[in-house]
Coordinates of C-alpha atoms and ligand atoms in Angstrom, one line a residue:
X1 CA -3.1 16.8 -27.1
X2 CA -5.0 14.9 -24.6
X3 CA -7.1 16.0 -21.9
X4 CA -5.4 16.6 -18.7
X5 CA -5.8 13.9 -16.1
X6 CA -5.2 16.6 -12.7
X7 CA -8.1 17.8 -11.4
X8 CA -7.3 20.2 -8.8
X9 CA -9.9 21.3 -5.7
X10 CA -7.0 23.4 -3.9
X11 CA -4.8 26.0 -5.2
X12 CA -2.0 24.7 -3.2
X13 CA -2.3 21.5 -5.5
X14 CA -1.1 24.0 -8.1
X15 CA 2.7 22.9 -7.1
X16 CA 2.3 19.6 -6.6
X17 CA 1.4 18.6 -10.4
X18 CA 3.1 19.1 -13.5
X19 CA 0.4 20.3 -16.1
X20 CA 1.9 18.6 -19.2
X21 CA 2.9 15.3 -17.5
X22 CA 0.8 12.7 -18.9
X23 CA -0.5 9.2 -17.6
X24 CA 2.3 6.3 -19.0
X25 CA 1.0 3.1 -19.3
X26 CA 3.4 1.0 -18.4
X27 CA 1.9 -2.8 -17.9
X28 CA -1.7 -4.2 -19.4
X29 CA -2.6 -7.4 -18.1
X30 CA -3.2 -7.6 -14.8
X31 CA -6.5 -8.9 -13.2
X32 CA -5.5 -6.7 -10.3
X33 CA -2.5 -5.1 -9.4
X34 CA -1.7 -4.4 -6.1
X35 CA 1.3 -4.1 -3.6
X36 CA 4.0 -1.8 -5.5
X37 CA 7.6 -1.8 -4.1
X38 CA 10.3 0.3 -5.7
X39 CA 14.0 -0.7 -5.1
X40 CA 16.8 2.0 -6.3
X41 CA 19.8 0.6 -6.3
X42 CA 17.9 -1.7 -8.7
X43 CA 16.0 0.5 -10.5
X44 CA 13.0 -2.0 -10.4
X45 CA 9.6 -2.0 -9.2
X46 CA 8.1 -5.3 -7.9
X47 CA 4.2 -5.5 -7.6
X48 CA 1.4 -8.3 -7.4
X49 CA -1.2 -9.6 -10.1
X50 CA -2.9 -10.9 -7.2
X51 CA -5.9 -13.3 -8.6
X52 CA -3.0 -14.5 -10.9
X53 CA -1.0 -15.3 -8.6
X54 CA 2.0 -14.2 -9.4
X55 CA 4.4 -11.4 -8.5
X56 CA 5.6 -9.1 -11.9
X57 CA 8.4 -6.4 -12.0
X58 CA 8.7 -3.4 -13.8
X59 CA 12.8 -2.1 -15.1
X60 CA 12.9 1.3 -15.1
X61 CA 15.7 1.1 -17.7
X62 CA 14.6 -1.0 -20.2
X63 CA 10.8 -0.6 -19.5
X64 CA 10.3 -4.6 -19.8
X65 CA 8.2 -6.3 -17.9
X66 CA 8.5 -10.2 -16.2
X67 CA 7.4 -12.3 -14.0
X68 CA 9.0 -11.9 -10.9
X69 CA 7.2 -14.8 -8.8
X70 CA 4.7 -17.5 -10.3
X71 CA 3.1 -18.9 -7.4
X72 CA 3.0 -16.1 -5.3
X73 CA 1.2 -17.5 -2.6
X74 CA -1.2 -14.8 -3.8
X75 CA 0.6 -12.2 -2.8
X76 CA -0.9 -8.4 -2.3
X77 CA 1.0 -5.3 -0.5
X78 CA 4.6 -5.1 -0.8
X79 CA 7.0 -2.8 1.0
X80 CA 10.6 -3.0 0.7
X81 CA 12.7 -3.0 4.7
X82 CA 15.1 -0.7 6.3
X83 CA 17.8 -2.9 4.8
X84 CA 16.0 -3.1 1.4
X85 CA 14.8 -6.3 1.6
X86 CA 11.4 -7.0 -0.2
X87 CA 8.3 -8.0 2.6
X88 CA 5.1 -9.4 1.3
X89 CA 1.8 -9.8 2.2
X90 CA 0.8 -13.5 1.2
X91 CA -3.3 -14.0 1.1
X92 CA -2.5 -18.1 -0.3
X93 CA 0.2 -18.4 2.4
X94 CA -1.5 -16.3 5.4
X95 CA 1.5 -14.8 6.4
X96 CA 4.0 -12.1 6.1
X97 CA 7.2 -13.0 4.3
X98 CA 10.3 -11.4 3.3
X99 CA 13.2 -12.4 1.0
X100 CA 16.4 -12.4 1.9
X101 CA 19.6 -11.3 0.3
X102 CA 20.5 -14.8 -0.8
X103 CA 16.7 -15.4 -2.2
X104 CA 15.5 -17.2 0.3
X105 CA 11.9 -16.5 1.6
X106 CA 11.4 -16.8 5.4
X107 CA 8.5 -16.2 7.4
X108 CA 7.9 -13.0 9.5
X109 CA 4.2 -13.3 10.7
X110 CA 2.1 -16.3 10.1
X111 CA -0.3 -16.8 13.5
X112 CA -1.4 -14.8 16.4
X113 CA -1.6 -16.5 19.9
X114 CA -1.3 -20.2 18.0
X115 CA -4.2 -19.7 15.1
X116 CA -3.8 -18.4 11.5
X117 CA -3.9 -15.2 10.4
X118 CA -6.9 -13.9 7.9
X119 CA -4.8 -12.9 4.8
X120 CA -2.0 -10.1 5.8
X121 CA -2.9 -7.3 3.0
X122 CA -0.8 -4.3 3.5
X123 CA 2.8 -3.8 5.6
X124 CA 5.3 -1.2 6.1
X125 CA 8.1 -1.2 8.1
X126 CA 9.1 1.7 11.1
X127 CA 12.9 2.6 11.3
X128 CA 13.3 0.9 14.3
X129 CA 13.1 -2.6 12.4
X130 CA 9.0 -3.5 13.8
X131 CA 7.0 -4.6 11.0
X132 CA 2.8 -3.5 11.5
X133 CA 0.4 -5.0 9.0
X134 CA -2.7 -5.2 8.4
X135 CA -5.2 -8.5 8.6
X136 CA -8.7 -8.1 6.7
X137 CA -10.6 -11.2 5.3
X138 CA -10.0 -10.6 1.6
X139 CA -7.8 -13.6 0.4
X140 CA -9.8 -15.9 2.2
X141 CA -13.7 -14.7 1.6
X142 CA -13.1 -16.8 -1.6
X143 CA -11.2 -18.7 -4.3
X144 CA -10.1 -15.5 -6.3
X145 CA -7.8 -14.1 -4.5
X146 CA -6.5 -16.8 -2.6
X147 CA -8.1 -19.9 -1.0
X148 CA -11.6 -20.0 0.3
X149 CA -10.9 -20.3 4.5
X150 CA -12.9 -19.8 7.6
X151 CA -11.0 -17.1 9.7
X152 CA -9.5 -18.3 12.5
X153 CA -8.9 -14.8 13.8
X154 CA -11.1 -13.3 16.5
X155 CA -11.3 -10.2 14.1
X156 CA -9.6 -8.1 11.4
X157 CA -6.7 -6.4 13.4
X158 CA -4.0 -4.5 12.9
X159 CA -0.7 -6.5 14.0
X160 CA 3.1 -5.2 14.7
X161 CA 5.9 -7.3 14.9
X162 CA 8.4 -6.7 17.4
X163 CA 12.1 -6.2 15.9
X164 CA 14.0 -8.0 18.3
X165 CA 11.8 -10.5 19.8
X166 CA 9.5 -11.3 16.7
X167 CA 6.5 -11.1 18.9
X168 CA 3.2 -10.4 17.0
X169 CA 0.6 -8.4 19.0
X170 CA -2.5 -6.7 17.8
X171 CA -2.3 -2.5 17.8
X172 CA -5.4 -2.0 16.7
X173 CA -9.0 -4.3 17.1
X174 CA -11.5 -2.0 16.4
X175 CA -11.5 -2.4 12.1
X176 CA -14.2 -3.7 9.8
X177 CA -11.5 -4.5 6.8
X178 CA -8.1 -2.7 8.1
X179 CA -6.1 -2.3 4.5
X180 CA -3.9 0.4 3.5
X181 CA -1.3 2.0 6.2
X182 CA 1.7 4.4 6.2
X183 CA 3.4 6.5 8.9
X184 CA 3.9 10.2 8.9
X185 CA 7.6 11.7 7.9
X186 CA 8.0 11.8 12.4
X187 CA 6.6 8.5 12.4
X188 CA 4.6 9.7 15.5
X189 CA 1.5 9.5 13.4
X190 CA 0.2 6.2 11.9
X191 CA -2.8 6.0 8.9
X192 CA -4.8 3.4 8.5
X193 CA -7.2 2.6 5.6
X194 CA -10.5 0.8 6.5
X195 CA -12.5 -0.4 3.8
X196 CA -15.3 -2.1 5.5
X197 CA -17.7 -0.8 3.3
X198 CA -17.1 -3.7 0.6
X199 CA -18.6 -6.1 3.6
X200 CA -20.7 -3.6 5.6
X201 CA -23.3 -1.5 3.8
X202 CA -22.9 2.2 4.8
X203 CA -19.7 1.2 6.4
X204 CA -16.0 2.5 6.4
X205 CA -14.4 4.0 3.3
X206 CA -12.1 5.9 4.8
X207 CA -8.5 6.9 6.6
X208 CA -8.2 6.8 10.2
X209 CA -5.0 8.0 12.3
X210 CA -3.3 7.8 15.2
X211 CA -0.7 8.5 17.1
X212 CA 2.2 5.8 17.9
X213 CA 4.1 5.9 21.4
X214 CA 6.0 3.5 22.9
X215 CA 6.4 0.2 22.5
X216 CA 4.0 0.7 19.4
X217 CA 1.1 1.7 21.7
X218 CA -1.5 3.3 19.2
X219 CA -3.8 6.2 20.4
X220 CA -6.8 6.4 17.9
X221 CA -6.9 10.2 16.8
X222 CA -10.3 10.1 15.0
X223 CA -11.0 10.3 11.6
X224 CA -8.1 11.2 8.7
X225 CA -10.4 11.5 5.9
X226 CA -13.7 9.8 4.4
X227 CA -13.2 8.9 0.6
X228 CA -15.0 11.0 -2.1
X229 CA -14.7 8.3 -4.5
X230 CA -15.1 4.5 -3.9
X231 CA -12.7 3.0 -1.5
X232 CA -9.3 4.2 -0.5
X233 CA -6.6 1.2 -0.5
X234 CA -3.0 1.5 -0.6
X235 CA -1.1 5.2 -0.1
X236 CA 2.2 6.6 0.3
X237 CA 3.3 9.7 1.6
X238 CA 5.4 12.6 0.1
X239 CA 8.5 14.1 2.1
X240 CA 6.3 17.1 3.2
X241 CA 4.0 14.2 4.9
X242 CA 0.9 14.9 2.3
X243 CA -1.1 11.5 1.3
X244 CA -1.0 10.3 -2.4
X245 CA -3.8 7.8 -1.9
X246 CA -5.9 5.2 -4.1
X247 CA -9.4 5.7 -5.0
X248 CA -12.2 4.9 -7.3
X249 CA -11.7 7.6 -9.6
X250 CA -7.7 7.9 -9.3
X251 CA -5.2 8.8 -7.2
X252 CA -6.2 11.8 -4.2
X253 CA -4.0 13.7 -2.7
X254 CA -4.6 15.2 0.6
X255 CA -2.8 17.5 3.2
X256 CA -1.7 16.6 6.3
X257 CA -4.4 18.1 7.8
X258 CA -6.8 16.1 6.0
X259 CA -7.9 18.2 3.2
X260 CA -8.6 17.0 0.1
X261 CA -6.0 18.9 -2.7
X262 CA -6.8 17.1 -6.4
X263 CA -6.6 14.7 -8.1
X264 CA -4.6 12.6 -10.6
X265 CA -7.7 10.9 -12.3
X266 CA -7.1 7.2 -13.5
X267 CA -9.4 5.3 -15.8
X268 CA -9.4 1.8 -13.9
X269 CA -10.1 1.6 -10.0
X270 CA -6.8 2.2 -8.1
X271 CA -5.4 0.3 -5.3
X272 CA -1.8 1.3 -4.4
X273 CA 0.6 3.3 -5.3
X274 CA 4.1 3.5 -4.9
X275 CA 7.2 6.7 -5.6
X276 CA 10.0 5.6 -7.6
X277 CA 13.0 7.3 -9.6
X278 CA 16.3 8.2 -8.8
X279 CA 14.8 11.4 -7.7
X280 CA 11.1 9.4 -6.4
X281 CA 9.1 11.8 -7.9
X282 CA 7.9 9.2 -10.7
X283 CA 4.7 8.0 -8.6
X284 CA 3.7 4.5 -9.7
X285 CA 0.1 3.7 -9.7
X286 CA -1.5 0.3 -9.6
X287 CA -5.0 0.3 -11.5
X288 CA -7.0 -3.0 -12.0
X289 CA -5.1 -4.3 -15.0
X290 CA -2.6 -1.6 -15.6
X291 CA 0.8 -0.6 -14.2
X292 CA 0.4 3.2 -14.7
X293 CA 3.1 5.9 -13.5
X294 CA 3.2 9.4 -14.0
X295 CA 6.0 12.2 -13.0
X296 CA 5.3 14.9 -10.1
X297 CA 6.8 17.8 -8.8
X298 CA 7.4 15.8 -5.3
X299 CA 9.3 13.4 -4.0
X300 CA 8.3 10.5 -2.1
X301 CA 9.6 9.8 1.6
X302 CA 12.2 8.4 1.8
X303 CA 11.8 5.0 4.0
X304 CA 15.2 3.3 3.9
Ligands
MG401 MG1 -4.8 -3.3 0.1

């Protein structure tokens, strides 16, 4: 029998992961997966092999694998809307897209006060319908990820989009690399990943939070947590509001108060990760090349 892969730095993490579950490797050949999105009634999961650019999905039933999008306009994070529509973050295309129901791809976010964005990496959508994303420098720092590009952008922000009117205003000016971002179950309190330490040396690795008021009006409430372990990325939140983050070493999962619980540890360098299932207590986990999942004693929160 293998090893186990929870390492656990919490008692209370003693309910929140099944001893015997096992890592499944699900997918093998990616350069770097990124941007899981789960879709129930489909019983799919839709990711990105970003450098190749192309867009892959995962069946739950049959456990095949296919390409889902080749170009992809580079795409990275994925989220699926409050009407279960998939919404991309496109480094090649600079923008923030989303499919419709009859396939077509139309543009949600793709300039800020007339100039480009950087490259949109990560988006979730509130239940009121705005769509907040985030806009580091990644796809366009070099060929690999996208297409080499001076930014046009005054900064990396953090950038909502207005349900009704479409309006795209920064939240948020005051990030290195923003990346990674997820609300709480209330949706009063907002995290947001900065990983500014692949551009700064000594500088952020870690999740920041604050609270959301009218409007979309952020309040910076300090410091969530500083990663252990490489770089956070991509997260996702369980229904009791805990973190299920990516790391270097895995997947961390910390409490709402920002303590640090265990781990789930994963031999390639994670990025995102994503709850799926019927139930969504099967946690994808996107890992350099691999798809991996693995079943918890949790369920994700539900976002649509
Ligand atoms: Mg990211």
């Amino acid at each position: 029998m293998t090893e186990t892969c929870f390492e656990m730095l919490d008692k209370r993490f003693k309910r929140l992961h099944i001893p015997t579950a096992r890592l499944d490797i699900l997918y093998a050949s990616c350069r770097w997966a990124e941007g899981p999105a789960y879709f129930p009634a489909g019983r799919y999961l839709i990711w990105s092999d970003n450098p190749n650019n192309r867009m892959l999905r995962y069946d739950e039933c049959s456990g095949e694998v296919s390409v889902f999008r080749h170009p992809s306009n580079f795409s990275n994070g994925n989220t699926v809307d409050r009407s279960g529509r998939l919404v991309s973050c496109e480094h090649g295309g600079r923008r923030v897209s989303r499919t419709e129901f009859d396939g077509t791809v139309t543009v949600v976010a793709d300039s800020h006060r007339g100039k480009k964005l950087n490259s949109p990496n990560d988006v979730v959508v509130k239940s009121d319908g705005s769509i907040w994303f985030t806009d580091p420098t990644y796809g366009i720092d070099n060929d690999y990820e996208g297409y080499k590009s001076p930014s046009e952008q005054d900064g990396t922000h953090v950038y909502r989009v207005d349900p009704k009117s479409g309006d795209v205003r920064v939240v948020a000016d005051d990030f290195v690399q923003p990346n990674g971002l997820a609300f709480s179950p209330d949706e009063k309190t907002l995290y947001i990943v900065d990983t500014g330490a692949t551009h700064v040396e000594g500088g952020p690795h870690h999740i920041r939070k604050f609270a959301v008021g009218d409007g979309g009006k952020l309040t910076d409430k300090g410091l969530f947590a500083e990663c252990t372990a490489g770089l956070f990325d991509g997260f996702r939140l369980d229904t009791e509001g805990r973190i299920w983050t990516s790391a270097g070493d895995g997947v961390h999962c910390y409490d709402p108060e920002g303590t640090l619980l265990g781990k789930i540890r994963v031999p390639e360098i994670v990025a995102n990760v994503c709850f799926g299932g019927p139930r969504r207590n099967y946690l994808y986990i996107c890992a350099t090349t691999s798809l991996y999942g693995i079943r918890l004693p949790v369920n994700g929160l539900k976002t649509f």
